[in-house]
Short mmCIF file of C-alpha atoms and ligand atoms in Angstrom, two decimals:
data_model
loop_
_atom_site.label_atom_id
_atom_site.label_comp_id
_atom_site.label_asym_id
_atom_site.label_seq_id
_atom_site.Cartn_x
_atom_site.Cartn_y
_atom_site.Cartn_z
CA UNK A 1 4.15 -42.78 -2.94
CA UNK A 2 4.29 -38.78 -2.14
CA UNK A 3 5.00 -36.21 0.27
CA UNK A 4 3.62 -33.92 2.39
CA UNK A 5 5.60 -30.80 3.78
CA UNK A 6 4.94 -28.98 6.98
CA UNK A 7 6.16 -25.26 7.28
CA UNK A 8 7.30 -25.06 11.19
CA UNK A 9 8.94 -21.65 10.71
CA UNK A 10 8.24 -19.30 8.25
CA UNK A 11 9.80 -16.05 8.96
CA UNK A 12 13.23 -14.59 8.21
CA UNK A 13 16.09 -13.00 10.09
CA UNK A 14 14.94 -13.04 13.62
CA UNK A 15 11.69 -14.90 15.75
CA UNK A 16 9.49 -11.80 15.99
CA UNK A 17 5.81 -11.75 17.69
CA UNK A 18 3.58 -8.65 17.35
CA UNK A 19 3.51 -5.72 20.16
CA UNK A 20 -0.06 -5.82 22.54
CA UNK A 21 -0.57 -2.50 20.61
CA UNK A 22 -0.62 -4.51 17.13
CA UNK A 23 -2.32 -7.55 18.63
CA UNK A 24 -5.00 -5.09 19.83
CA UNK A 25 -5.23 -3.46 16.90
CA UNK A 26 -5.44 -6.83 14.76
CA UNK A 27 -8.45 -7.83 16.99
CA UNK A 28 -10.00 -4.74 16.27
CA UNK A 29 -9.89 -5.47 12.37
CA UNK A 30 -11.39 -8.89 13.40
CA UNK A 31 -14.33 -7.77 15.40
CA UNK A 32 -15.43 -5.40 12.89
CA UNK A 33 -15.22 -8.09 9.59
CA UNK A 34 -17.47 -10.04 12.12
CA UNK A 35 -20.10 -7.62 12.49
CA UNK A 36 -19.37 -6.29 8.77
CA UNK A 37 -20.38 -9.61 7.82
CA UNK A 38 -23.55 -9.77 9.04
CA UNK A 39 -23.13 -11.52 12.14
CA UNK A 40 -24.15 -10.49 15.58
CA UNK A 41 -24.19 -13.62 18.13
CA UNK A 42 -22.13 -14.73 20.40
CA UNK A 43 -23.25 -18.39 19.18
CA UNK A 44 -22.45 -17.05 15.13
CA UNK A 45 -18.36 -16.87 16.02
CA UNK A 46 -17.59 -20.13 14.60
CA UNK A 47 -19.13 -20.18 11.68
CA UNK A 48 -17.54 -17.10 11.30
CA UNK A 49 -14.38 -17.98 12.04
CA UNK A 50 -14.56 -20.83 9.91
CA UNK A 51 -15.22 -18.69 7.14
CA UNK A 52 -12.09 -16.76 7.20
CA UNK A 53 -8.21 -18.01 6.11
CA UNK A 54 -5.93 -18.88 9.60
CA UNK A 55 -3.74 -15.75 9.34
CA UNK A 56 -6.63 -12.91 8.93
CA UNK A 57 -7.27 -14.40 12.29
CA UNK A 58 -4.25 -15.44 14.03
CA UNK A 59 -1.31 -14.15 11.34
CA UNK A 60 1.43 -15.95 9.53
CA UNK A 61 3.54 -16.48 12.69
CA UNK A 62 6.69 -15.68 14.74
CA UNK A 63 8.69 -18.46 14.34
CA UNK A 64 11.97 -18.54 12.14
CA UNK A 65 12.56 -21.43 9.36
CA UNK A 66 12.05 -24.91 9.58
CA UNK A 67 10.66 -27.23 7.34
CA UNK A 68 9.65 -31.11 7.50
CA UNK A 69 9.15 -33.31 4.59
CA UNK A 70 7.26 -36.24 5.31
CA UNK A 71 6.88 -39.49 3.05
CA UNK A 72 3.42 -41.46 2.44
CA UNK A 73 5.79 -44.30 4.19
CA UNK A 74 6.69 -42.02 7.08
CA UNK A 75 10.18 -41.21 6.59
CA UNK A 76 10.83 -37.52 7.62
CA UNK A 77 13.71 -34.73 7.04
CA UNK A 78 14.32 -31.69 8.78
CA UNK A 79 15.19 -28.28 7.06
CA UNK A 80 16.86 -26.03 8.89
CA UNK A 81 17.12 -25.25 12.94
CA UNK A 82 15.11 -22.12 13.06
CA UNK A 83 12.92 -21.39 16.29
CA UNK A 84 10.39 -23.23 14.80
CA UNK A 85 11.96 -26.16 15.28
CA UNK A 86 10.86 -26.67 19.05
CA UNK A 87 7.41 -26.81 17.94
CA UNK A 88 8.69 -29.76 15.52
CA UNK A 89 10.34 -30.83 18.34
CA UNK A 90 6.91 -30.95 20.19
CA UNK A 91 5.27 -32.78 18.16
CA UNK A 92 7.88 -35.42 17.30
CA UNK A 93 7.95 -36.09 21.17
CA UNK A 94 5.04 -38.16 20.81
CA UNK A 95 6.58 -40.88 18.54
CA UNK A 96 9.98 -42.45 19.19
CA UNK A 97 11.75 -39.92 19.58
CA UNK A 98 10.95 -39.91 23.14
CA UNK A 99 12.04 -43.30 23.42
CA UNK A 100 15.37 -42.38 21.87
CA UNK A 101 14.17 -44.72 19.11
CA UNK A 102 14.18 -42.42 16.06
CA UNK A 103 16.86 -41.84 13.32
CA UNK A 104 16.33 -37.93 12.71
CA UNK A 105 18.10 -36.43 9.65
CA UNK A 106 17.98 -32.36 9.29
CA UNK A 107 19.76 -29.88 6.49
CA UNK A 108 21.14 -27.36 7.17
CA UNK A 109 21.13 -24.49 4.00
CA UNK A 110 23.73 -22.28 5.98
CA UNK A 111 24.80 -20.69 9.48
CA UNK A 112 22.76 -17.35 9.86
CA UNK A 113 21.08 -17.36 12.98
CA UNK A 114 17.53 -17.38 12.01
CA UNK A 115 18.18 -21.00 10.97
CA UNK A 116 20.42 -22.25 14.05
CA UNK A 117 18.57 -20.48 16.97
CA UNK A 118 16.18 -23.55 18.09
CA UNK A 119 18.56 -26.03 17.51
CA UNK A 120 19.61 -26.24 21.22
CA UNK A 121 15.85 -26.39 22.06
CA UNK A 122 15.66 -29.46 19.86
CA UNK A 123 14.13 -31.97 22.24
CA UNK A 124 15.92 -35.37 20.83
CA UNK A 125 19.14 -34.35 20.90
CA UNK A 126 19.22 -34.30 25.13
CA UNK A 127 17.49 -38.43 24.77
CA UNK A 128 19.74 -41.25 25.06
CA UNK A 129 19.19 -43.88 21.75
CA UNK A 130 18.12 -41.12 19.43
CA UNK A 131 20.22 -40.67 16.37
CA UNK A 132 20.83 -37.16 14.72
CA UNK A 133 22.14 -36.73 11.80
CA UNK A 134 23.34 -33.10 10.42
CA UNK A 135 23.68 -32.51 6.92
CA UNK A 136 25.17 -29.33 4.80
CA UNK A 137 27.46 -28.88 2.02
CA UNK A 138 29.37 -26.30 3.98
CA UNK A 139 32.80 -27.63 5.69
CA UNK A 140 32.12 -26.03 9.20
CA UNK A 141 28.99 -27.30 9.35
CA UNK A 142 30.10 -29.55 12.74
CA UNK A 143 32.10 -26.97 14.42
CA UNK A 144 29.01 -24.38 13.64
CA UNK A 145 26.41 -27.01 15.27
CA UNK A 146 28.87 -27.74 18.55
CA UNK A 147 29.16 -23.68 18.64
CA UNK A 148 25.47 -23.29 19.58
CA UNK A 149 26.02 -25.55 22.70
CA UNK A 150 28.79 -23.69 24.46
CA UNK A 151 28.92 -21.67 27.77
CA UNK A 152 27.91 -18.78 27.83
CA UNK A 153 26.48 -18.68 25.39
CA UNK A 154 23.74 -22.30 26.17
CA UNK A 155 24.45 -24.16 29.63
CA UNK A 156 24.52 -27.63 27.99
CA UNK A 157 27.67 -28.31 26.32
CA UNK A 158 27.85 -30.29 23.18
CA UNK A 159 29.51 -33.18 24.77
CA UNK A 160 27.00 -33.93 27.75
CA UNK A 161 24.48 -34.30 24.93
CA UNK A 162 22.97 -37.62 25.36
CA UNK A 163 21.74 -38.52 21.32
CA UNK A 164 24.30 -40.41 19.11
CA UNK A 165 24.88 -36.79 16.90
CA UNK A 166 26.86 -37.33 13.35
CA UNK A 167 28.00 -34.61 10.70
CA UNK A 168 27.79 -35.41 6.70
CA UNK A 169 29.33 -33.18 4.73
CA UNK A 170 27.55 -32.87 1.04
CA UNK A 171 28.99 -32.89 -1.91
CA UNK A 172 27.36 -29.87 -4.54
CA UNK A 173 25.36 -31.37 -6.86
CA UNK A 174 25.53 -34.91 -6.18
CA UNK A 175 22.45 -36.41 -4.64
CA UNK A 176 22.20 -38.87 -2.16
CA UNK A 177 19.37 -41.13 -0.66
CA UNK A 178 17.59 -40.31 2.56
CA UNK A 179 15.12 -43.59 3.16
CA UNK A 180 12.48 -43.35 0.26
CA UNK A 181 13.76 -39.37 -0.63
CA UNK A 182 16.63 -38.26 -2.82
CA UNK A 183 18.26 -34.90 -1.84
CA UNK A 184 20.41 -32.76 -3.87
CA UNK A 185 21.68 -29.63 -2.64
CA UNK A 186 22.31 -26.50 -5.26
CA UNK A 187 23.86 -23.16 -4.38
CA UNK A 188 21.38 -20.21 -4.20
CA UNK A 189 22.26 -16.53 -3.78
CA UNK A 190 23.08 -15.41 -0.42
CA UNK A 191 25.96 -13.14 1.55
CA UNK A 192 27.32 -16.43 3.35
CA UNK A 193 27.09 -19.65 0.95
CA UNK A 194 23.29 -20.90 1.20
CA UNK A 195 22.15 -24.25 0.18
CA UNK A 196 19.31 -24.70 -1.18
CA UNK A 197 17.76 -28.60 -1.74
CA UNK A 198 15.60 -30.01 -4.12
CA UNK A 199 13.98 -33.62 -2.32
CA UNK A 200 12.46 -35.80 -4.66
CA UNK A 201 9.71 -38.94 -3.77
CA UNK A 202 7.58 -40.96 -5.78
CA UNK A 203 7.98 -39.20 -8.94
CA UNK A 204 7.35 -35.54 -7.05
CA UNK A 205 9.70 -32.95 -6.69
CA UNK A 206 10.06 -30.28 -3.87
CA UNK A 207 12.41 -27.52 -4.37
CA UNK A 208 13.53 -25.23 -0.74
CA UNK A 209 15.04 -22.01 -1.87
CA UNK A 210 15.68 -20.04 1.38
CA UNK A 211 17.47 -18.02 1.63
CA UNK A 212 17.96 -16.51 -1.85
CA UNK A 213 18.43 -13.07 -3.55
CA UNK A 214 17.47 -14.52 -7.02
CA UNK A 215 19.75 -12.67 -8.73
CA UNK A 216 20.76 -15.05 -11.49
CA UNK A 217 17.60 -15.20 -12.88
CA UNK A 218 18.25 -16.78 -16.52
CA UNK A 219 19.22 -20.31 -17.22
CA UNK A 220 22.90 -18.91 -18.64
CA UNK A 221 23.45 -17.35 -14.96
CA UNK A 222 21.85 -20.58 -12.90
CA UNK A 223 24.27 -22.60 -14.77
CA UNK A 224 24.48 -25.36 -12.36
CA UNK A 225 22.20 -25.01 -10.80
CA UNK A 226 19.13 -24.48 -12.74
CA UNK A 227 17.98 -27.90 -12.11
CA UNK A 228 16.74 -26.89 -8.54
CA UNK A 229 13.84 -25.16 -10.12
CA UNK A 230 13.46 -27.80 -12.98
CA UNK A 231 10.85 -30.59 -12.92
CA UNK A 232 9.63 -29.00 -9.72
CA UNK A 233 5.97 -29.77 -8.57
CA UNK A 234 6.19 -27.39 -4.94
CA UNK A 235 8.63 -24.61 -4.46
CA UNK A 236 9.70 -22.31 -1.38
CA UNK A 237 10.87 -19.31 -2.54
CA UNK A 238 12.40 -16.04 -0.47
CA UNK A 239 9.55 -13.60 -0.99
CA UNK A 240 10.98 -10.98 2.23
CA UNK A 241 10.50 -7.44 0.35
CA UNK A 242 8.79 -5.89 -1.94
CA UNK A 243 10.15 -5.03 -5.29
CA UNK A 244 11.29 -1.22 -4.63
CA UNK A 245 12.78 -3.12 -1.07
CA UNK A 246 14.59 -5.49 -3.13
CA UNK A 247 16.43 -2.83 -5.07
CA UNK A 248 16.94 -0.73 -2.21
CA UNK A 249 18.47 -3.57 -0.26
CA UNK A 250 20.74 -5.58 -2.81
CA UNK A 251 22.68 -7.88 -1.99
CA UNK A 252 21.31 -8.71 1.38
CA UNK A 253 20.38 -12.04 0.18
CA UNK A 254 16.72 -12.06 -0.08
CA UNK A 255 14.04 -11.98 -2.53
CA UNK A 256 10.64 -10.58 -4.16
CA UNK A 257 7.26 -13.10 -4.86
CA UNK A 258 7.62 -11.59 -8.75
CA UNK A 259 10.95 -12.83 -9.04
CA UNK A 260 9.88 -16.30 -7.95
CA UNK A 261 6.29 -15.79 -9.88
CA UNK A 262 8.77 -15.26 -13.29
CA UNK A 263 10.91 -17.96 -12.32
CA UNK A 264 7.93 -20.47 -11.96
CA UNK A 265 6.50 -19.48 -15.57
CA UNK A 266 9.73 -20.19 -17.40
CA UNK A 267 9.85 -23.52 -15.61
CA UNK A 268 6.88 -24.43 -15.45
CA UNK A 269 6.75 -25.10 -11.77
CA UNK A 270 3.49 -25.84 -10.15
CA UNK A 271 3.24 -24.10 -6.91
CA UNK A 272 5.21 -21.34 -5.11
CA UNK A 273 5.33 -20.69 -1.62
CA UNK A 274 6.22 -16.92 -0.42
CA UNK A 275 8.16 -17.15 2.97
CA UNK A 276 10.89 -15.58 4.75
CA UNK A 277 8.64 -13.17 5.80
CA UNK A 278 10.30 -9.75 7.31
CA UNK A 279 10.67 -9.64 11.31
CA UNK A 280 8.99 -6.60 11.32
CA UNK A 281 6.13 -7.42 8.68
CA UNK A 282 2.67 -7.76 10.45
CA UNK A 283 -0.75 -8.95 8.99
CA UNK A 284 -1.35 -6.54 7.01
CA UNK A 285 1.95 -6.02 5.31
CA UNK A 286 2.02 -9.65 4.18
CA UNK A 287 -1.13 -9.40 3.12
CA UNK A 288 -0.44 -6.27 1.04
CA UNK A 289 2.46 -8.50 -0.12
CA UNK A 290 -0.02 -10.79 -1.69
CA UNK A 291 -2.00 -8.23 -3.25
CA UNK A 292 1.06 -6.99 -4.80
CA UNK A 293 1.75 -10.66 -6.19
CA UNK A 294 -1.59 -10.83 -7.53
CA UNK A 295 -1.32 -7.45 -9.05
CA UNK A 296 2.00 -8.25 -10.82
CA UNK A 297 0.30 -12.03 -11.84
CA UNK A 298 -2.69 -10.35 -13.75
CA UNK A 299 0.10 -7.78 -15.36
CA UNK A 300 1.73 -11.13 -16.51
CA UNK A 301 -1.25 -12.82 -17.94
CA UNK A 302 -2.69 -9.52 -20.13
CA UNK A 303 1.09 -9.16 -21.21
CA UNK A 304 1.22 -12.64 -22.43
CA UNK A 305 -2.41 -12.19 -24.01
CA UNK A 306 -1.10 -9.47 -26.26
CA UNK A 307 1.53 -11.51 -27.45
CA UNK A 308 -0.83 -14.41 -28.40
CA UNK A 309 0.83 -16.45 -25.67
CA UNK A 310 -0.75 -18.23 -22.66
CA UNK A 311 1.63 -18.69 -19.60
CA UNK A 312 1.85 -21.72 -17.60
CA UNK A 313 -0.87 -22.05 -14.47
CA UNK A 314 1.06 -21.41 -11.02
CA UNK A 315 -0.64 -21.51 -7.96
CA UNK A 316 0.80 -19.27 -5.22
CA UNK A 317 0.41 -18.72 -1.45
CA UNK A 318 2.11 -16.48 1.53
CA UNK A 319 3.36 -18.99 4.22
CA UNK A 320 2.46 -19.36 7.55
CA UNK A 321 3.19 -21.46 10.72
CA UNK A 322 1.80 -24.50 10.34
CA UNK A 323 0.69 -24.60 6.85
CA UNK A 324 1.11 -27.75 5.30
CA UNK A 325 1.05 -29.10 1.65
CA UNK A 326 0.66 -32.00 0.15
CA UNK A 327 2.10 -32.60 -3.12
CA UNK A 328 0.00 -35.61 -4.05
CA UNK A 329 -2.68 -32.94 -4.48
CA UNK A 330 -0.94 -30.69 -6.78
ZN1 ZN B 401 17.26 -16.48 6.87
ZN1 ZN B 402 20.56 -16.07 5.65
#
């Protein structure tokens, strides 16, 4: 018994694809690696392709958060209605759902629109039989979910809606049993109250902490809700600026990779994933993210060397679209 979880949506704040200009200029970079590496046939391109990671070739996406957790026995939850939900949505149309035979449960962590926006493009909710079920510890979570189907804003109002659609409110702290998961939601640091949920299966633990500032950063401040990143095999952490960014822009809710990279020593969490990438970051800023994240990792392990200490082994990534993880593996 494990889980597997598929990133639909990894970016932050708004769906945001590159201009021609970048695209051309990202192809560019591509063609010359190509030739840099020593190939020169048309007939070499796959191998070379093959050879390099998914976003040095096609980037780390445009779509805006969503998140499924899958279990070895199937069951499935949803986090969060960004635009990358109509991908999910896609994809789900192969199985019941397109029979209006599947029970569908998504989370909600809060109401900004980068989370909400492909909700009304959600497939299953317009198929007679399906059953949706909305969760969020917020109190307006149904009047915020019947908001995004009203004229003129959508042309499909709420009520015409042909799924059986129901609204659980969750209590903080308190978890409750999806199928083979249990969810718990805990508070992270946001603007407007943000959820974030820690899902455990078969003795595995995922822990979804977007959006989040990170400002209480020691157990004393977590209070609470420290055990979201306790016990944690696979966490999703806000990683959306830089560390000068991050104290330029306090208090707009989002985070750094080193304050998730400190977080995961303490507690000894496995594996970090950096997401909520910026609208207007392209290839190469994430990637300069990452080489910031490495930078500040090595920094880490020499400081804990002179102290005669050895920190915990995290492995770390940069989202993108599509990326999936399975936490059997880790
Ligand atoms: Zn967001
Ligand atoms: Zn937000």
């Amino acid at each position: 018994m494990s889980m597997r979880v598929k990133y639909w949506g990894v970016r932050g704040s708004l769906p945001s694809s590159p201009p021609p200009e970048q695209t051309a200029k990202d192809v560019e970079g591509i063609l010359q690696r190509f030739f840099q590496s020593g190939f020169s046939l048309p007939s070499q391109i796959s191998e070379f392709m093959a050879s390099q990671e998914l976003p040095q070739l096609g980037g780390y996406g445009t779509a805006t958060t969503c998140a499924e957790v899958i279990s070895s026995k199937g069951s499935q939850i949803i986090i969060d209605g960004g635009s990358g939900i109509r991908n999910l949505a896609e994809s789900m149309m192969k199985g019941p759902a397109s029979k209006g035979k599947a029970n569908i449960h998504v989370f909600l962590t809060h109401f900004h629109w980068d989370h909400l926006i492909g909700l009304p493009f959600f497939v299953p909710n317009f198929i007679n039989g399906n059953r949706i079920n909305y969760y969020a510890v917020q109190p307006e979570l149904e009047t915020m979910v019947r908001g995004l189907f009203k004229r003129p804003y959508f042309p499909v109002s709420f009520e015409s809606l042909a799924s059986d659609i129901r609204f659980y409110q969750l209590e903080p702290r308190r978890p409750i049993k999806i199928d083979d998961f249990t969810v718990t939601a805990y508070q992270l640091d946001h603007p407007d109250p943000c959820w974030g949920f820690k899902i455990e299966n078969g003795g595995k633990a995922y822990a979804h902490c977007v959006d989040s500032e990170g400002t209480r950063c020691s157990q004393e401040a977590l209070g609470p809700d420290l055990p979201l990143y306790q016990n944690i095999d696979l966490m999703y952490f806000d990683a959306q600026y830089t560390l000068p960014e991050l104290a330029e822009k306090a208090n707009w809710g989002h985070s750094a990779a080193q304050i998730g990279l400190d977080l995961a020593f303490r507690e000894k969490i496995k594996q970090v994933i950096f997401a909520h990438h910026d609208p207007g970051a392209q290839t190469g800023d994430i990637n300069e993210l990452q080489r910031q994240t490495a930078e500040y990792h090595r920094w880490r392990n020499k400081q804990a060397e002179t102290n005669h200490g050895k920190l915990p082994d995290v492995k770390w990534s940069f989202a993108y679209e599509g990326m999936e993880v399975d936490l059997s593996k880790i």
